[in-house]
PDB file of C-alpha atoms in Angstrom:
ATOM      1  CA  MET A   1      85.917 111.790 127.683  1.00  0.00           C
ATOM      2  CA  ASN A   2      82.152 111.716 127.147  1.00  0.00           C
ATOM      3  CA  LYS A   3      79.825 108.853 128.146  1.00  0.00           C
ATOM      4  CA  ASN A   4      79.909 107.222 124.680  1.00  0.00           C
ATOM      5  CA  GLU A   5      83.713 107.270 124.611  1.00  0.00           C
ATOM      6  CA  GLU A   6      83.772 105.780 128.116  1.00  0.00           C
ATOM      7  CA  LEU A   7      81.512 102.943 126.991  1.00  0.00           C
ATOM      8  CA  ILE A   8      83.779 102.191 124.046  1.00  0.00           C
ATOM      9  CA  GLU A   9      86.861 102.298 126.297  1.00  0.00           C
ATOM     10  CA  GLN A  10      85.177  99.974 128.831  1.00  0.00           C
ATOM     11  CA  ALA A  11      84.328  97.547 126.025  1.00  0.00           C
ATOM     12  CA  CYS A  12      87.953  97.571 124.835  1.00  0.00           C
ATOM     13  CA  GLN A  13      89.137  96.976 128.413  1.00  0.00           C
ATOM     14  CA  VAL A  14      86.849  93.948 128.704  1.00  0.00           C
ATOM     15  CA  TRP A  15      88.449  92.355 125.658  1.00  0.00           C
ATOM     16  CA  HIS A  16      91.991  93.353 126.569  1.00  0.00           C
ATOM     17  CA  ALA A  17      91.511  91.664 129.963  1.00  0.00           C
ATOM     18  CA  TRP A  18      89.828  88.673 128.318  1.00  0.00           C
ATOM     19  CA  PHE A  19      92.651  88.042 125.883  1.00  0.00           C
ATOM     20  CA  ASP A  20      95.464  88.943 128.310  1.00  0.00           C
ATOM     21  CA  ASP A  21      94.259  86.625 131.081  1.00  0.00           C
ATOM     22  CA  ASN A  22      93.976  83.338 129.223  1.00  0.00           C
ATOM     23  CA  ASP A  23      95.915  81.700 126.414  1.00  0.00           C
ATOM     24  CA  ASP A  24      92.810  79.613 125.685  1.00  0.00           C
ATOM     25  CA  HIS A  25      91.293  82.763 124.169  1.00  0.00           C
ATOM     26  CA  ASP A  26      93.905  83.041 121.439  1.00  0.00           C
ATOM     27  CA  TYR A  27      93.038  83.079 117.755  1.00  0.00           C
ATOM     28  CA  SER A  28      94.928  83.079 114.463  1.00  0.00           C
ATOM     29  CA  GLU A  29      97.099  85.984 113.336  1.00  0.00           C
ATOM     30  CA  LYS A  30      96.654  87.850 116.623  1.00  0.00           C
ATOM     31  CA  GLU A  31      97.862  91.471 116.728  1.00  0.00           C
ATOM     32  CA  PRO A  32      97.598  93.737 119.789  1.00  0.00           C
ATOM     33  CA  SER A  33      95.399  96.260 117.939  1.00  0.00           C
ATOM     34  CA  ASP A  34      92.840  93.673 116.817  1.00  0.00           C
ATOM     35  CA  ILE A  35      90.612  94.563 119.741  1.00  0.00           C
ATOM     36  CA  GLU A  36      90.437  98.213 118.683  1.00  0.00           C
ATOM     37  CA  TYR A  37      89.959  97.231 115.030  1.00  0.00           C
ATOM     38  CA  PHE A  38      87.149  94.758 115.695  1.00  0.00           C
ATOM     39  CA  MET A  39      85.562  97.183 118.167  1.00  0.00           C
ATOM     40  CA  GLY A  40      85.532  99.742 115.345  1.00  0.00           C
ATOM     41  CA  CYS A  41      83.947  97.172 113.023  1.00  0.00           C
ATOM     42  CA  MET A  42      81.267  96.370 115.605  1.00  0.00           C
ATOM     43  CA  LEU A  43      80.506 100.079 116.038  1.00  0.00           C
ATOM     44  CA  TYR A  44      80.391 100.586 112.281  1.00  0.00           C
ATOM     45  CA  ASN A  45      77.942  97.705 111.878  1.00  0.00           C
ATOM     46  CA  MET A  46      75.838  98.881 114.804  1.00  0.00           C
ATOM     47  CA  PHE A  47      75.642 102.438 113.434  1.00  0.00           C
ATOM     48  CA  ALA A  48      74.319 101.240 110.039  1.00  0.00           C
ATOM     49  CA  PHE A  49      75.357 104.343 108.118  1.00  0.00           C
ATOM     50  CA  GLU A  50      72.738 105.329 105.569  1.00  0.00           C
ATOM     51  CA  LYS A  51      75.292 106.802 103.146  1.00  0.00           C
ATOM     52  CA  ALA A  52      77.722 103.878 103.301  1.00  0.00           C
ATOM     53  CA  ILE A  53      78.959 102.578  99.978  1.00  0.00           C
ATOM     54  CA  SER A  54      76.656  99.737  98.920  1.00  0.00           C
ATOM     55  CA  THR A  55      79.408  97.114  99.128  1.00  0.00           C
ATOM     56  CA  MET A  56      80.435  98.390 102.567  1.00  0.00           C
ATOM     57  CA  LYS A  57      77.149  98.476 104.494  1.00  0.00           C
ATOM     58  CA  THR A  58      78.726  96.103 107.038  1.00  0.00           C
ATOM     59  CA  MET A  59      82.254  95.048 107.935  1.00  0.00           C
ATOM     60  CA  ASP A  60      83.122  91.417 108.626  1.00  0.00           C
ATOM     61  CA  ILE A  61      84.509  90.507 111.981  1.00  0.00           C
ATOM     62  CA  GLY A  62      86.860  87.521 111.909  1.00  0.00           C
ATOM     63  CA  LEU A  63      85.019  84.381 112.957  1.00  0.00           C
ATOM     64  CA  ASP A  64      88.062  83.098 114.807  1.00  0.00           C
ATOM     65  CA  PHE A  65      88.188  86.378 116.770  1.00  0.00           C
ATOM     66  CA  LEU A  66      84.450  86.181 117.543  1.00  0.00           C
ATOM     67  CA  ASP A  67      84.780  82.539 118.645  1.00  0.00           C
ATOM     68  CA  ALA A  68      87.667  83.508 120.925  1.00  0.00           C
ATOM     69  CA  THR A  69      85.636  86.251 122.628  1.00  0.00           C
ATOM     70  CA  GLY A  70      83.414  83.591 124.176  1.00  0.00           C
ATOM     71  CA  ASN A  71      81.241  84.896 127.015  1.00  0.00           C
ATOM     72  CA  SER A  72      82.867  88.330 126.880  1.00  0.00           C
ATOM     73  CA  TYR A  73      81.052  89.148 123.645  1.00  0.00           C
ATOM     74  CA  ALA A  74      77.715  89.619 125.448  1.00  0.00           C
ATOM     75  CA  GLU A  75      79.321  91.994 127.957  1.00  0.00           C
ATOM     76  CA  VAL A  76      80.927  94.054 125.188  1.00  0.00           C
ATOM     77  CA  LYS A  77      77.710  94.161 123.147  1.00  0.00           C
ATOM     78  CA  ALA A  78      75.748  95.278 126.224  1.00  0.00           C
ATOM     79  CA  LEU A  79      78.158  98.193 126.720  1.00  0.00           C
ATOM     80  CA  LEU A  80      78.034  99.242 123.059  1.00  0.00           C
ATOM     81  CA  THR A  81      74.227  99.155 122.865  1.00  0.00           C
ATOM     82  CA  GLN A  82      74.165 101.864 125.540  1.00  0.00           C
ATOM     83  CA  ILE A  83      75.753 104.352 123.132  1.00  0.00           C
ATOM     84  CA  GLU A  84      73.391 107.177 122.245  1.00  0.00           C
ATOM     85  CA  THR A  85      74.000 109.443 119.267  1.00  0.00           C
ATOM     86  CA  GLN A  86      72.062 112.213 117.570  1.00  0.00           C
ATOM     87  CA  ASP A  87      73.194 111.710 113.979  1.00  0.00           C
ATOM     88  CA  ASP A  88      75.682 110.043 111.668  1.00  0.00           C
ATOM     89  CA  PHE A  89      78.223 112.843 112.084  1.00  0.00           C
ATOM     90  CA  GLU A  90      78.416 112.097 115.798  1.00  0.00           C
ATOM     91  CA  LYS A  91      78.841 108.397 115.000  1.00  0.00           C
ATOM     92  CA  ILE A  92      81.664 109.157 112.548  1.00  0.00           C
ATOM     93  CA  ASP A  93      83.299 111.379 115.162  1.00  0.00           C
ATOM     94  CA  LEU A  94      83.097 108.570 117.741  1.00  0.00           C
ATOM     95  CA  LEU A  95      84.746 106.158 115.322  1.00  0.00           C
ATOM     96  CA  GLN A  96      87.445 108.639 114.349  1.00  0.00           C
ATOM     97  CA  ASN A  97      88.243 109.320 118.023  1.00  0.00           C
ATOM     98  CA  HIS A  98      88.385 105.587 118.714  1.00  0.00           C
ATOM     99  CA  ILE A  99      90.769 105.103 115.798  1.00  0.00           C
ATOM    100  CA  ALA A 100      92.945 108.063 116.846  1.00  0.00           C
ATOM    101  CA  LYS A 101      93.326 106.542 120.346  1.00  0.00           C
ATOM    102  CA  ALA A 102      94.301 103.200 118.836  1.00  0.00           C
ATOM    103  CA  MET A 103      96.869 104.870 116.558  1.00  0.00           C
ATOM    104  CA  LYS A 104      98.393 106.660 119.498  1.00  0.00           C
ATOM    105  CA  ARG A 105      98.403 103.468 121.601  1.00  0.00           C
ATOM    106  CA  TYR A 106     100.209 101.419 118.923  1.00  0.00           C
ATOM    107  CA  GLU A 107     102.263 104.258 117.486  1.00  0.00           C
ATOM    108  CA  GLY A 108     105.418 103.042 115.784  1.00  0.00           C
ATOM    109  CA  ASP A 109     104.202  99.461 115.333  1.00  0.00           C
ATOM    110  CA  ARG A 110     103.270  99.248 111.630  1.00  0.00           C
ATOM    111  CA  MET A 111     102.054  95.663 111.866  1.00  0.00           C
ATOM    112  CA  ALA A 112      99.801  96.421 114.817  1.00  0.00           C
ATOM    113  CA  LEU A 113      98.328  99.379 112.942  1.00  0.00           C
ATOM    114  CA  TYR A 114      97.700  97.622 109.639  1.00  0.00           C
ATOM    115  CA  LEU A 115      94.004  96.889 110.217  1.00  0.00           C
ATOM    116  CA  VAL A 116      93.432 100.106 112.163  1.00  0.00           C
ATOM    117  CA  ASN A 117      94.806 102.081 109.218  1.00  0.00           C
ATOM    118  CA  ARG A 118      92.449 100.277 106.851  1.00  0.00           C
ATOM    119  CA  LEU A 119      89.529 101.105 109.109  1.00  0.00           C
ATOM    120  CA  ALA A 120      90.662 104.741 109.328  1.00  0.00           C
ATOM    121  CA  GLY A 121      90.782 105.022 105.543  1.00  0.00           C
ATOM    122  CA  HIS A 122      87.266 103.720 105.213  1.00  0.00           C
ATOM    123  CA  ILE A 123      85.842 105.930 107.971  1.00  0.00           C
ATOM    124  CA  ASN A 124      87.609 109.013 106.563  1.00  0.00           C
ATOM    125  CA  THR A 125      86.118 108.242 103.146  1.00  0.00           C
ATOM    126  CA  LEU A 126      82.704 107.857 104.760  1.00  0.00           C
ATOM    127  CA  GLU A 127      83.133 111.265 106.424  1.00  0.00           C
ATOM    128  CA  ALA A 128      84.030 112.788 103.036  1.00  0.00           C
ATOM    129  CA  ILE A 129      80.849 111.295 101.587  1.00  0.00           C
ATOM    130  CA  TYR A 130      78.738 112.770 104.389  1.00  0.00           C
ATOM    131  CA  ARG A 131      80.373 116.164 104.016  1.00  0.00           C
ATOM    132  CA  GLY A 132      79.686 116.166 100.258  1.00  0.00           C
ATOM    133  CA  LYS A 133      83.372 116.050  99.284  1.00  0.00           C
ATOM    134  CA  VAL A 134      83.031 112.636  97.617  1.00  0.00           C
ATOM    135  CA  ASP A 135      80.116 111.063  95.775  1.00  0.00           C
ATOM    136  CA  ARG A 136      79.864 107.480  96.968  1.00  0.00           C
ATOM    137  CA  ARG A 137      79.164 106.373  93.389  1.00  0.00           C
ATOM    138  CA  ASP A 138      82.661 107.626  92.475  1.00  0.00           C
ATOM    139  CA  VAL A 139      84.475 105.346  94.924  1.00  0.00           C
ATOM    140  CA  ASP A 140      86.317 102.750  92.847  1.00  0.00           C
ATOM    141  CA  PHE A 141      87.796 100.006  95.014  1.00  0.00           C
ATOM    142  CA  GLU A 142      89.604  98.377  92.062  1.00  0.00           C
ATOM    143  CA  ARG A 143      91.432 101.633  91.238  1.00  0.00           C
ATOM    144  CA  LEU A 144      92.152 102.211  94.911  1.00  0.00           C
ATOM    145  CA  SER A 145      93.594  98.732  95.325  1.00  0.00           C
ATOM    146  CA  GLN A 146      95.967  99.337  92.436  1.00  0.00           C
ATOM    147  CA  LYS A 147      97.259 102.461  94.152  1.00  0.00           C
ATOM    148  CA  GLN A 148      97.990 100.600  97.388  1.00  0.00           C
ATOM    149  CA  THR A 149     101.568 100.385  98.510  1.00  0.00           C
ATOM    150  CA  PRO A 150     102.913  96.837  98.028  1.00  0.00           C
ATOM    151  CA  ILE A 151     103.209  94.801 101.207  1.00  0.00           C
ATOM    152  CA  TYR A 152     106.940  94.399 100.609  1.00  0.00           C
ATOM    153  CA  LYS A 153     109.713  96.964 100.787  1.00  0.00           C
TER     154      LYS A 153
END
């Protein structure tokens, strides 16, 4: 694990401890993988990818989650701002490694992985854009949403 991955892991540990230690830190619709998902969103926003799709320059982090992080938010942000990267490919790689760890951690729990899978799809599309496999102007969210698997069986 390199220094950047260690910083991300430490930040996740801060929030896991924060939410595990106190019921007062709960928020609506809590899933175990929310920490990894919102950590991925924070990283995505911090990295400010130049080639991101215009409607996806930033990712929203749930206000109820942010409110529940309380004083721990500053500690997590301080860890993440120490991350040093050379280029967007390294940033994408960091995000993909973070997502892969989350998928392994919550393997077999479809509900826990719902948001992580959404994040993975977006980051994988971003990688394809950077590698020249997809033109970002060709991404059609309406068409993609119609191809989504229904939420029922």
